[in-house]
GROMACS .gro file of C-alpha atoms in nm:
model
  153
    1MET     CA    1  -2.912  -0.438   0.995
    2THR     CA    2  -3.013  -0.225   0.716
    3LYS     CA    3  -2.898  -0.238   0.373
    4CYS     CA    4  -2.853   0.048   0.165
    5CYS     CA    5  -2.879   0.053  -0.163
    6TRP     CA    6  -2.694   0.340  -0.377
    7LEU     CA    7  -2.860   0.465  -0.698
    8VAL     CA    8  -2.609   0.632  -0.940
    9LYS     CA    9  -2.652   0.826  -1.224
   10GLU     CA   10  -2.436   0.693  -1.450
   11SER     CA   11  -2.481   0.798  -1.862
   12GLY     CA   12  -2.840   0.834  -1.781
   13ALA     CA   13  -2.903   0.479  -1.638
   14LYS     CA   14  -2.920   0.368  -1.282
   15MET     CA   15  -2.649   0.128  -1.102
   16ASP     CA   16  -2.731  -0.055  -0.812
   17LEU     CA   17  -2.414   0.013  -0.611
   18ASN     CA   18  -2.489  -0.340  -0.357
   19SER     CA   19  -2.453  -0.568  -0.713
   20LYS     CA   20  -2.097  -0.427  -0.764
   21LYS     CA   21  -1.933  -0.510  -0.428
   22SER     CA   22  -1.679  -0.742  -0.442
   23GLY     CA   23  -1.632  -1.100  -0.292
   24PHE     CA   24  -1.268  -0.941  -0.199
   25ARG     CA   25  -1.276  -0.729   0.149
   26PHE     CA   26  -1.020  -0.557   0.363
   27SER     CA   27  -1.052  -0.433   0.734
   28ASN     CA   28  -0.928  -0.081   0.811
   29PRO     CA   29  -0.564  -0.040   0.704
   30GLU     CA   30  -0.367   0.064   1.005
   31LEU     CA   31  -0.009   0.224   1.026
   32VAL     CA   32   0.255  -0.048   1.257
   33HIS     CA   33   0.536   0.096   1.195
   34LEU     CA   34   0.737   0.428   1.096
   35GLU     CA   35   1.054   0.518   1.142
   36TYR     CA   36   1.172   0.850   0.996
   37GLU     CA   37   1.550   0.994   1.053
   38THR     CA   38   1.723   1.300   0.944
   39ASN     CA   39   2.084   1.238   0.784
   40GLN     CA   40   2.285   1.493   1.014
   41SER     CA   41   2.629   1.370   0.758
   42PHE     CA   42   2.449   1.381   0.454
   43CYS     CA   43   2.642   1.645   0.222
   44GLU     CA   44   2.333   1.918   0.083
   45GLU     CA   45   2.576   2.002  -0.225
   46SER     CA   46   2.484   1.627  -0.328
   47GLU     CA   47   2.210   1.565  -0.592
   48ILE     CA   48   1.912   1.386  -0.393
   49GLN     CA   49   1.876   1.039  -0.551
   50LEU     CA   50   1.677   0.839  -0.270
   51ARG     CA   51   1.623   0.532  -0.270
   52ILE     CA   52   1.272   0.335  -0.290
   53ASN     CA   53   1.217  -0.027  -0.156
   54LEU     CA   54   0.929  -0.179  -0.124
   55SER     CA   55   0.793  -0.514   0.075
   56THR     CA   56   0.516  -0.707   0.066
   57ASP     CA   57   0.452  -1.015   0.371
   58VAL     CA   58   0.092  -1.236   0.292
   59LYS     CA   59  -0.006  -1.415   0.588
   60PRO     CA   60  -0.292  -1.654   0.485
   61TYR     CA   61  -0.471  -1.753   0.787
   62GLU     CA   62  -0.465  -2.146   0.878
   63GLY     CA   63  -0.842  -2.298   0.705
   64LYS     CA   64  -1.012  -1.958   0.664
   65SER     CA   65  -1.067  -1.706   0.334
   66LYS     CA   66  -0.848  -1.496   0.530
   67ALA     CA   67  -0.472  -1.343   0.475
   68GLU     CA   68  -0.287  -1.014   0.650
   69VAL     CA   69  -0.138  -0.837   0.403
   70ILE     CA   70   0.136  -0.605   0.500
   71LEU     CA   71   0.340  -0.370   0.305
   72THR     CA   72   0.630  -0.168   0.410
   73ILE     CA   73   0.815   0.113   0.209
   74THR     CA   74   1.143   0.208   0.284
   75LEU     CA   75   1.309   0.527   0.187
   76GLY     CA   76   1.663   0.653   0.157
   77GLY     CA   77   1.927   0.513   0.353
   78LYS     CA   78   2.138   0.584   0.667
   79THR     CA   79   2.452   0.656   0.458
   80GLU     CA   80   2.570   0.996   0.390
   81LYS     CA   81   2.472   1.019   0.041
   82ASP     CA   82   2.100   0.962   0.175
   83PRO     CA   83   1.911   1.308   0.350
   84PHE     CA   84   1.673   1.068   0.532
   85TYR     CA   85   1.521   0.774   0.650
   86LEU     CA   86   1.200   0.644   0.615
   87GLU     CA   87   1.078   0.302   0.695
   88ALA     CA   88   0.679   0.241   0.729
   89SER     CA   89   0.429  -0.003   0.758
   90GLU     CA   90   0.070  -0.084   0.678
   91GLN     CA   91  -0.108  -0.323   0.735
   92ALA     CA   92  -0.470  -0.500   0.662
   93THR     CA   93  -0.673  -0.825   0.670
   94PHE     CA   94  -0.799  -0.869   0.340
   95ASP     CA   95  -1.100  -1.197   0.308
   96TRP     CA   96  -1.296  -1.325   0.062
   97SER     CA   97  -1.592  -1.537  -0.010
   98GLY     CA   98  -1.488  -1.904   0.015
   99SER     CA   99  -1.455  -2.101  -0.360
  100GLN     CA  100  -1.553  -1.748  -0.554
  101PHE     CA  101  -1.136  -1.735  -0.642
  102SER     CA  102  -0.904  -1.994  -0.797
  103ASP     CA  103  -0.574  -2.045  -0.639
  104GLU     CA  104  -0.449  -1.767  -0.916
  105ALA     CA  105  -0.713  -1.480  -0.909
  106LEU     CA  106  -0.652  -1.502  -0.516
  107GLU     CA  107  -0.238  -1.488  -0.543
  108SER     CA  108  -0.351  -1.193  -0.774
  109LEU     CA  109  -0.536  -0.984  -0.544
  110LEU     CA  110  -0.275  -1.075  -0.245
  111SER     CA  111   0.028  -0.975  -0.456
  112LYS     CA  112  -0.070  -0.695  -0.660
  113ASN     CA  113  -0.408  -0.571  -0.549
  114ALA     CA  114  -0.372  -0.554  -0.145
  115PRO     CA  115  -0.014  -0.377  -0.191
  116SER     CA  116  -0.153  -0.115  -0.429
  117LEU     CA  117  -0.479  -0.041  -0.208
  118LEU     CA  118  -0.207  -0.009   0.156
  119LEU     CA  119   0.043   0.182  -0.058
  120SER     CA  120  -0.271   0.445  -0.109
  121TYR     CA  121  -0.272   0.469   0.243
  122LEU     CA  122   0.109   0.509   0.336
  123ARG     CA  123   0.164   0.800   0.062
  124PRO     CA  124   0.009   1.066   0.281
  125ILE     CA  125   0.196   0.935   0.562
  126VAL     CA  126   0.539   0.983   0.357
  127ALA     CA  127   0.420   1.319   0.266
  128SER     CA  128   0.333   1.428   0.599
  129SER     CA  129   0.613   1.311   0.751
  130THR     CA  130   0.911   1.439   0.540
  131ASN     CA  131   0.720   1.782   0.484
  132TRP     CA  132   0.866   1.883   0.800
  133SER     CA  133   1.185   1.805   0.697
  134ARG     CA  134   1.411   2.080   0.507
  135TYR     CA  135   1.418   1.876   0.217
  136GLY     CA  136   1.045   1.941   0.152
  137SER     CA  137   0.739   1.665   0.082
  138TYR     CA  138   0.814   1.361  -0.114
  139ASN     CA  139   0.543   1.195  -0.284
  140ILE     CA  140   0.524   0.822  -0.378
  141PRO     CA  141   0.558   0.817  -0.757
  142PHE     CA  142   0.285   0.554  -0.898
  143ILE     CA  143   0.392   0.193  -0.872
  144ASP     CA  144   0.289  -0.116  -1.096
  145PHE     CA  145   0.265  -0.397  -0.891
  146THR     CA  146   0.203  -0.612  -1.175
  147LYS     CA  147   0.560  -0.509  -1.348
  148ALA     CA  148   0.633  -0.569  -0.991
  149VAL     CA  149   0.608  -0.855  -0.916
  150LYS     CA  150   0.665  -0.984  -1.261
  151GLU     CA  151   1.028  -0.930  -1.212
  152SER     CA  152   1.059  -1.042  -0.887
  153ASP     CA  153   0.959  -1.389  -1.000
   0.00000   0.00000   0.00000
């Protein structure tokens, strides 16, 4: 295996990217669920107020420095007040180097950083899926997972 060292010029100084690698890594995220349905009963004269719900499921691997994280987003609903219903789930396996992180740091990485990263993979899927509807593309807004996790505690 060849070790690659990228040198990036930053403000006149060289930066070794290998020394900046995180001990917290993830596998290639994959879309594990996608459901989209246009609501034929939606009253088009109504103002569209799309509900957005996010849920995160963290499944640690017993005895390993590894966990599966699944982020699920639900947009709209199946009532006449909703133009469509969309549900999508993105999953990735996260791993870390042994005792490099405290339990508190791992909790934060898995409950905030991991879902934030997975949301960046769901954004284009949601935008593309809704783009072909009569309501146009829906772009997921920025979500502060730090604040969202504090509110759910």
